[in-house]
Short mmCIF file of C-alpha atoms in Angstrom, two decimals:
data_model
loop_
_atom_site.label_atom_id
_atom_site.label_comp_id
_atom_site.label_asym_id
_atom_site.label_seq_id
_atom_site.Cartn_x
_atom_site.Cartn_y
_atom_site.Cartn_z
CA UNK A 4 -10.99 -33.15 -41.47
CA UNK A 5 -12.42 -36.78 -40.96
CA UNK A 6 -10.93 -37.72 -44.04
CA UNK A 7 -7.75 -36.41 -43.54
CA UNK A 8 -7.87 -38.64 -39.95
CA UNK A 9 -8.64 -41.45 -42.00
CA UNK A 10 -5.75 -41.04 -44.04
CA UNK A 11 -3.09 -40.59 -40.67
CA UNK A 12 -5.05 -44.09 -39.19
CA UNK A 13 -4.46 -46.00 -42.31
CA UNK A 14 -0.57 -44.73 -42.50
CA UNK A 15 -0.43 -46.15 -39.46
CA UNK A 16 -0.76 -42.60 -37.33
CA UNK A 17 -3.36 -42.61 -34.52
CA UNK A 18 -5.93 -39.81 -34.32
CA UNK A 19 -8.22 -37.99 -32.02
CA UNK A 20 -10.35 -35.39 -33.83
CA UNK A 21 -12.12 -32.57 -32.00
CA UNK A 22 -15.39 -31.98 -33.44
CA UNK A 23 -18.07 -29.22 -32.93
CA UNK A 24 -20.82 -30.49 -35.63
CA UNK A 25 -21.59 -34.35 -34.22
CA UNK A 26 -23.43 -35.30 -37.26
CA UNK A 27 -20.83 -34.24 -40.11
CA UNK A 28 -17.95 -36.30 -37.35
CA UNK A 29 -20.75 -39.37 -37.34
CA UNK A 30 -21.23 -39.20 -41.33
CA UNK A 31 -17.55 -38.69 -42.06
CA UNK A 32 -16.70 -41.88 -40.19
CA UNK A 33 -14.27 -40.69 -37.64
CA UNK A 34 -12.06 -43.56 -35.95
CA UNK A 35 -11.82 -40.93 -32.33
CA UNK A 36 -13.65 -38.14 -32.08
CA UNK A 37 -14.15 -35.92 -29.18
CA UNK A 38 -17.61 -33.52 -29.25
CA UNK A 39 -17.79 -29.87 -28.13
CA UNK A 40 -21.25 -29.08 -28.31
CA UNK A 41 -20.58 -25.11 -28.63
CA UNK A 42 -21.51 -22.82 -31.75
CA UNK A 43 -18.87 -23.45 -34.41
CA UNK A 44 -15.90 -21.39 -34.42
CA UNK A 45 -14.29 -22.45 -30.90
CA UNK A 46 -13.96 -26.25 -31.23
CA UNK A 47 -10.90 -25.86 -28.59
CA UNK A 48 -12.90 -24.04 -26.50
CA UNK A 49 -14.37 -20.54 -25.53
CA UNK A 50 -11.65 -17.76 -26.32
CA UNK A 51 -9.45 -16.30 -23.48
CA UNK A 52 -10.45 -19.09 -21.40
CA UNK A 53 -7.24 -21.34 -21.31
CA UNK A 54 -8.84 -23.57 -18.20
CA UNK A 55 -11.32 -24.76 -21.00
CA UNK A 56 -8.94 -25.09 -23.42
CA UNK A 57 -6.74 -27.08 -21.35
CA UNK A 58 -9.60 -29.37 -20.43
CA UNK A 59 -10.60 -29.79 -24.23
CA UNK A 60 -6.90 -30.88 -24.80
CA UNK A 61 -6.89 -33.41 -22.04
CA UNK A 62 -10.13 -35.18 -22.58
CA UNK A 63 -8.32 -35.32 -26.22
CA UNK A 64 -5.61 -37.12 -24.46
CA UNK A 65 -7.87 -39.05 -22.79
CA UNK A 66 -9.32 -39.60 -26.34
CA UNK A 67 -6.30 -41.69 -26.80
CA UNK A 68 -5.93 -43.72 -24.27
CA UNK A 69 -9.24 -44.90 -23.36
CA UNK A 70 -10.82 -45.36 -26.97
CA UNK A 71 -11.11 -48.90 -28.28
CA UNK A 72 -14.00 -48.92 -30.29
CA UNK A 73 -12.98 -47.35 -33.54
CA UNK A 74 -15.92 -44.76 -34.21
CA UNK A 75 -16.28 -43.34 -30.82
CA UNK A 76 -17.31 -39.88 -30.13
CA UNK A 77 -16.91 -38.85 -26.58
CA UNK A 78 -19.18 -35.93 -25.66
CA UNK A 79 -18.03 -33.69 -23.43
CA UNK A 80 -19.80 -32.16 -20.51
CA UNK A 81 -19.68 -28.64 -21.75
CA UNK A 82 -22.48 -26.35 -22.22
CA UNK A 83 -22.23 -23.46 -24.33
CA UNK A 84 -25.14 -21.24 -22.48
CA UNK A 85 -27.32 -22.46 -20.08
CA UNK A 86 -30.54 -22.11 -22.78
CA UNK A 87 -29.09 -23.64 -25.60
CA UNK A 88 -31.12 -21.24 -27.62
CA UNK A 89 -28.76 -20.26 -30.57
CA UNK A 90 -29.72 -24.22 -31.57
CA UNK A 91 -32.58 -23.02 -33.12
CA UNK A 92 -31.02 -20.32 -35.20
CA UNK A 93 -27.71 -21.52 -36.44
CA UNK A 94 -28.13 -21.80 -40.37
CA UNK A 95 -32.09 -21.12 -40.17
CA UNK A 96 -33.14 -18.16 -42.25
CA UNK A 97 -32.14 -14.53 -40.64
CA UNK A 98 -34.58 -13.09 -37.92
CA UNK A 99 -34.78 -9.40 -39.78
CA UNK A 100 -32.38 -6.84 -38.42
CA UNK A 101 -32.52 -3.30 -38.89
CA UNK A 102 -29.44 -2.96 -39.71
CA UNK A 103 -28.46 0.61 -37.06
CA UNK A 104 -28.06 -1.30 -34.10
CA UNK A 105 -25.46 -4.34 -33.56
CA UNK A 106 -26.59 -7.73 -34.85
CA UNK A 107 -27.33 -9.91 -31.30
CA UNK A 108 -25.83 -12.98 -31.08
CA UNK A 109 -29.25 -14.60 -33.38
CA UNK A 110 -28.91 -12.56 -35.70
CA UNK A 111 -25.25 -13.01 -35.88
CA UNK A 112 -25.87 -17.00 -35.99
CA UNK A 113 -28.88 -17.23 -38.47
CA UNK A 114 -29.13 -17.43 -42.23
CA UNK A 115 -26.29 -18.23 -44.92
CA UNK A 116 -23.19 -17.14 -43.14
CA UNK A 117 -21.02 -17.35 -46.29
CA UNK A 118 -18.78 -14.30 -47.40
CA UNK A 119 -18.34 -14.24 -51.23
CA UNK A 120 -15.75 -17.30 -52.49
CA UNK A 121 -12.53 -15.18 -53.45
CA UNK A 122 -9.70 -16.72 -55.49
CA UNK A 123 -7.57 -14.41 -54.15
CA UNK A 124 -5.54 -14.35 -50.61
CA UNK A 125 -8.54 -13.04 -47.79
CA UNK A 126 -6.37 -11.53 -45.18
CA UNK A 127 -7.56 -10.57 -41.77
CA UNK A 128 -5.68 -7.13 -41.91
CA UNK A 129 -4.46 -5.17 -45.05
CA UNK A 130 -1.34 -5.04 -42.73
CA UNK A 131 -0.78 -8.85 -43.43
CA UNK A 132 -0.97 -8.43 -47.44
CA UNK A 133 1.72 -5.74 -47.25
CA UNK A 134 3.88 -8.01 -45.01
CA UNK A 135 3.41 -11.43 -46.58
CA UNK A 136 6.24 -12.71 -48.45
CA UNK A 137 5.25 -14.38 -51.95
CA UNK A 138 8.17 -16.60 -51.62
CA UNK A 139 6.79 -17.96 -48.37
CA UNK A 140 8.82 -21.05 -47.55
CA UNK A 141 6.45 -22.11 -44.87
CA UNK A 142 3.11 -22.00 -47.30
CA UNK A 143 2.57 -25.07 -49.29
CA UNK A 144 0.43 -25.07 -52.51
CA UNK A 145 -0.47 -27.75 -53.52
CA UNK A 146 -1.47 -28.22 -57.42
CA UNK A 147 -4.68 -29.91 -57.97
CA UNK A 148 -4.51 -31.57 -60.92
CA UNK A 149 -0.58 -32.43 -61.66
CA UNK A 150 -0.95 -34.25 -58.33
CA UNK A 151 -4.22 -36.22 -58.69
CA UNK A 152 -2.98 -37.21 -62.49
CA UNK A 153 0.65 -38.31 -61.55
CA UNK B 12 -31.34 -26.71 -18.20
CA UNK B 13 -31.02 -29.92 -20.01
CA UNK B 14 -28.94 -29.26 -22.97
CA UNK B 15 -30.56 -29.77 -26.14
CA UNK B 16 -29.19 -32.64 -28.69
CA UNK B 17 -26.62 -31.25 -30.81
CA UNK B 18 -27.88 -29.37 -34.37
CA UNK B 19 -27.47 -31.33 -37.25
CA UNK B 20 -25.34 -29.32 -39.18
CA UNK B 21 -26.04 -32.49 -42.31
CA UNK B 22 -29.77 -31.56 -42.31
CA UNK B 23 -29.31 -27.74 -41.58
CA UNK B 24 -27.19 -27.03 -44.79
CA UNK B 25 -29.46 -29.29 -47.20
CA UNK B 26 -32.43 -27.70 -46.05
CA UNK B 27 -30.82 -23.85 -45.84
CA UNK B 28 -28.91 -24.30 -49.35
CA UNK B 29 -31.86 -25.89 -51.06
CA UNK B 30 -33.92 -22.57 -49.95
CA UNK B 31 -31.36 -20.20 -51.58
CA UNK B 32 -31.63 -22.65 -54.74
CA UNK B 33 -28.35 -24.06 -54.29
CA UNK B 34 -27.69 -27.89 -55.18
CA UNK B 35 -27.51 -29.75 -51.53
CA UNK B 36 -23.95 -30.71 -50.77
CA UNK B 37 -23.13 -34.40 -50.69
CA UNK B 38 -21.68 -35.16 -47.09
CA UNK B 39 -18.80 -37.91 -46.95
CA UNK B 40 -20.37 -41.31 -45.75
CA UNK B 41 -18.53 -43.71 -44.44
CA UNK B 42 -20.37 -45.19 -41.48
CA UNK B 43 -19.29 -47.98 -40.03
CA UNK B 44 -15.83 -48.85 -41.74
CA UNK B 45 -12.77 -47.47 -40.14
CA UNK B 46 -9.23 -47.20 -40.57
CA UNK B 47 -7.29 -47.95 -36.84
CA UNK B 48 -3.91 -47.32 -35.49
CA UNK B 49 -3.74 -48.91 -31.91
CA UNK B 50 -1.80 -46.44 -29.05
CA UNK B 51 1.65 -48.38 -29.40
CA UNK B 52 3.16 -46.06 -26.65
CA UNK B 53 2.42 -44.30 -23.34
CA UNK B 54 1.01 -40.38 -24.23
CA UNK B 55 4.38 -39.48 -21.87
CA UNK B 56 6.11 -41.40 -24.52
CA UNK B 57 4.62 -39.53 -27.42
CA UNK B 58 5.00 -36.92 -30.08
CA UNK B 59 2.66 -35.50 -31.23
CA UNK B 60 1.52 -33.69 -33.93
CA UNK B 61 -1.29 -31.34 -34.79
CA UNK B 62 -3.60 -30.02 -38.00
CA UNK B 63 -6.54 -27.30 -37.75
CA UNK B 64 -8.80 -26.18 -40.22
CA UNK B 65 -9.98 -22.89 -39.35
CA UNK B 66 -8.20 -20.84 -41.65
CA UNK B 67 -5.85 -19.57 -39.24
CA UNK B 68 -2.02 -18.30 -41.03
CA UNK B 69 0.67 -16.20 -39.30
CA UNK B 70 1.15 -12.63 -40.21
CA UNK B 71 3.89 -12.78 -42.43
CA UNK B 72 2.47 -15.86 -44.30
CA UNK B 73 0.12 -16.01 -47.85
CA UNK B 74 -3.21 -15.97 -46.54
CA UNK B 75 -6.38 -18.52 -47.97
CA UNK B 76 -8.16 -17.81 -50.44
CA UNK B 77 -12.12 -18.86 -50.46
CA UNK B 78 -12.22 -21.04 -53.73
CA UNK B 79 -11.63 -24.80 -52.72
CA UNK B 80 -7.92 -23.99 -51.29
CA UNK B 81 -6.37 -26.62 -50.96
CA UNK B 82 -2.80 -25.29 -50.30
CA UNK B 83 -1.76 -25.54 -46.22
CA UNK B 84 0.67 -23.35 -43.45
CA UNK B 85 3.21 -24.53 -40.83
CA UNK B 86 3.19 -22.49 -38.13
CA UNK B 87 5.69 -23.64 -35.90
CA UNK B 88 4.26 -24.04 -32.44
CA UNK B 89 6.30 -21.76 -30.50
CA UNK B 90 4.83 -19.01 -32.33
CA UNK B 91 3.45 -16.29 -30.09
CA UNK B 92 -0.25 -16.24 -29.94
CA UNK B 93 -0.38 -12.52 -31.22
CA UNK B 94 0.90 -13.06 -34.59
CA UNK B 95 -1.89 -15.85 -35.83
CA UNK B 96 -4.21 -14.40 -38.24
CA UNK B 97 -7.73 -16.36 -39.17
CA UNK B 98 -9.80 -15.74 -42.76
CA UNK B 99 -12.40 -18.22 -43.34
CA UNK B 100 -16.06 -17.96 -45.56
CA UNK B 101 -18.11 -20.17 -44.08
CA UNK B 102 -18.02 -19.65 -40.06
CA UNK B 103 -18.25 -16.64 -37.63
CA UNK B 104 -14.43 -16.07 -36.53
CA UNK B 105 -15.13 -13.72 -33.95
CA UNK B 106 -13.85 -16.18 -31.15
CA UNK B 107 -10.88 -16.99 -33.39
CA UNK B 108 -9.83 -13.65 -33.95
CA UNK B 109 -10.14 -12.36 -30.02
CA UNK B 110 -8.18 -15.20 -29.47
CA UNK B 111 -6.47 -17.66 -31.71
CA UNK B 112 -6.24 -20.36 -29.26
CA UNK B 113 -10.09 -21.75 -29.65
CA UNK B 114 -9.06 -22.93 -33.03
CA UNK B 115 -5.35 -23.57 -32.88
CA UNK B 116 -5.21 -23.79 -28.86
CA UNK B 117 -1.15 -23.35 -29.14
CA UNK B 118 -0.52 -22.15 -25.37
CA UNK B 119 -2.61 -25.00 -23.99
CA UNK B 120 -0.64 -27.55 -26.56
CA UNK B 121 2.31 -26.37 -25.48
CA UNK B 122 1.51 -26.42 -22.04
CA UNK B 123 0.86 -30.52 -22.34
CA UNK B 124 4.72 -31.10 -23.17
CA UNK B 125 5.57 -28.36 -19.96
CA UNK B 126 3.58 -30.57 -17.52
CA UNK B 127 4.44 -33.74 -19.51
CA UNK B 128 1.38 -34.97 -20.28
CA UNK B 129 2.95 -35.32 -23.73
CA UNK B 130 6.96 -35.71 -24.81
CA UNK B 131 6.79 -33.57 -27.27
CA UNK B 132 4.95 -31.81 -29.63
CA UNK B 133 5.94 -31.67 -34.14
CA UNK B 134 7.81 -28.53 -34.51
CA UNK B 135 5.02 -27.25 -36.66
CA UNK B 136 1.37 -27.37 -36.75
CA UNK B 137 0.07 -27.72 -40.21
CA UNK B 138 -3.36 -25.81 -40.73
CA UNK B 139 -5.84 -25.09 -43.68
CA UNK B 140 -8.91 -24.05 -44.69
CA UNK B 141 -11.89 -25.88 -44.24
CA UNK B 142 -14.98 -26.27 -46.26
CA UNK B 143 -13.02 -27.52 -49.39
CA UNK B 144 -16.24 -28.84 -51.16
CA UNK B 145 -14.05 -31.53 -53.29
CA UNK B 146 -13.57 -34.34 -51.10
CA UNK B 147 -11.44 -35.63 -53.63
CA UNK B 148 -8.84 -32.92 -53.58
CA UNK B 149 -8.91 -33.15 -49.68
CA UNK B 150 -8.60 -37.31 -50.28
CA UNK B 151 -6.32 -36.89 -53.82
CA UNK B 152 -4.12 -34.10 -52.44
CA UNK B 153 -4.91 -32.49 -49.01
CA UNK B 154 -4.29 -35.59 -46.69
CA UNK B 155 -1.91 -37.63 -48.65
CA UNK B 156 0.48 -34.12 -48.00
CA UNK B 157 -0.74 -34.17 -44.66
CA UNK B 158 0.26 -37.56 -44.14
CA UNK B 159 3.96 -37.01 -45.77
CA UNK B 160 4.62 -34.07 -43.52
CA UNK B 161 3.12 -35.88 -40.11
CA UNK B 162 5.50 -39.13 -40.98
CA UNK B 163 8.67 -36.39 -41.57
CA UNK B 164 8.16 -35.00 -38.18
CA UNK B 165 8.02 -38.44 -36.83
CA UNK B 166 4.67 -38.20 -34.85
CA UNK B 167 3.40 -40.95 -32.80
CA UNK B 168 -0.27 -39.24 -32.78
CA UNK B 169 -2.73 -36.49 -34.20
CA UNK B 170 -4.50 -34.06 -32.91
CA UNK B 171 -7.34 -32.61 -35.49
CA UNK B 172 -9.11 -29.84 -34.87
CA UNK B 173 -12.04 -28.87 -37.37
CA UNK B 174 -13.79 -26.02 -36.98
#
């Protein structure tokens, strides 16, 4: 996503990126970036919690208007559990699990997270593959190679 | 408690992946050079327009696939909250799929033009899927479409939101 902020900023677009993984926002280069320090997967904040979300959106805002040195990351004041203990486990090999009773939150977290790389549509419910239209006006693809050669 | 510093994701992934005998993936560097658009108007004053990566389509839509897609949705912002679908292979979308909003926070968004915070918002958010592992399709292709469709809708600002 830094990239694609880069691109915005140089077409003359101003940015604010949210950002849950500080290092990949710091490495990416990131003209304003605003840091959740939370578990990936809720970068606008905790689900069902629309205070937090709101708050997320205005310290974006803020983002805007109070950045001036291109590069910032603003860190927000958010903690995601009062240990911080699922730091140690997220993308560390899995604790073993014994695979009757439901995965805690560690387990959940730890090891390579990464489902199998499909080339075909992943929906969330077979529902949505029955009721997606092929012709979908409001999907975009994009072809690789015509576009990079042209 | 204190918190902890944030987990570098950078050194996580080289050092998980090299255990599982993958290659380690080359992360974009581009420290300290930055491209900058100034504020040129109040946020009041401001459209605004908004990209997510987290995978997220409407029902109805032509869902990701997990092979370096590079193809992207609109979902037009007043859609309801219920019909936003996530698929993603590289993070756990349980949050996302309880409730859309922590990736694609649409009721709070729209909720910034209601109080005013914001003038408006684009009439649709654009959204992909991360963890495209060519930066040069997300450079070559991804973001100059991106751009295109940002500078149609007339936007003033972007909001990004990774996952």
């Amino acid at each position: 996503m830094g990239l694609i902020a880069r691109a915005l900023e140089a077409a003359g677009i101003a940015t604010v990126c949210l950002s849950s993984a500080r290092s990949i926002t710091e490495s990416v280069g990131v003209p304003r970036a605003v840091y959740l320090d939370y578990p990936l997967g809720q970068t606008a904040g905790r689900a069902h919690d629309f205070a937090e979300q709101a708050s997320v959106l205005e310290s974006a805002c803020r983002g805007f208007e109070d950045i001036r040195q291109p590069g910032s990351i603003v860190d927000l004041k958010l903690q995601w559990s009062a240990d911080d203990d699922w730091k140690d486990v997220v993308m560390r090999p899995s604790p073993p699990h014994d695979g009757k009773t439901l995965p805690t939150e560690h387990q959940r977290l730890a090891g390579d997270q990464r489902t199998a790389r499909h080339a075909t549509p992943q929906y969330q419910h077979p529902a949505d593959a029955d009721a997606a239209d092929p012709e979908c006006t409001s999907c975009v693809f994009l072809a690789p190679d015509e576009q990079a050669s042209s | 408690m204190a918190p902890r510093p944030p987990v570098d994701y950078i050194e996580r992934t080289k050092s998980l992946y090299s255990s599982l005998g993958h290659r380690p993936y080359a992360w974009v560097s581009n420290t300290g050079d930055y491209p900058w658009q100034p504020i040129r108007k109040a946020l009041g004053a401001s459209k605004l327009g908004v990209v997510a990566s987290g995978g997220i389509y409407r029902h109805g839509q032509v869902a990701f696939h997990h092979k370096d897609d590079v193809s992207y949705r609109r979902i037009p912002v007043n859609t309801p909250i219920a019909e936003l679908r996530t698929t993603h292979f590289a993070y756990d979308l349980s949050a996302a799929r309880k409730d859309p909003n922590a990736v694609l926070p649409l009721d709070a968004l729209n909720n910034l033009v209601a109080s005013a915070r914001i003038r408006a918002l684009a009439s649709n958010a654009l959204t992909f899927m991360g963890g495209i592992y060519s930066s040069r399709k997300v450079r070559d292709v991804l973001a100059p479409a991106i751009v295109a469709e940002m500078q149609k809708e007339a936007v003033d600002l972007a909001l990004l939101i990774p996952v």
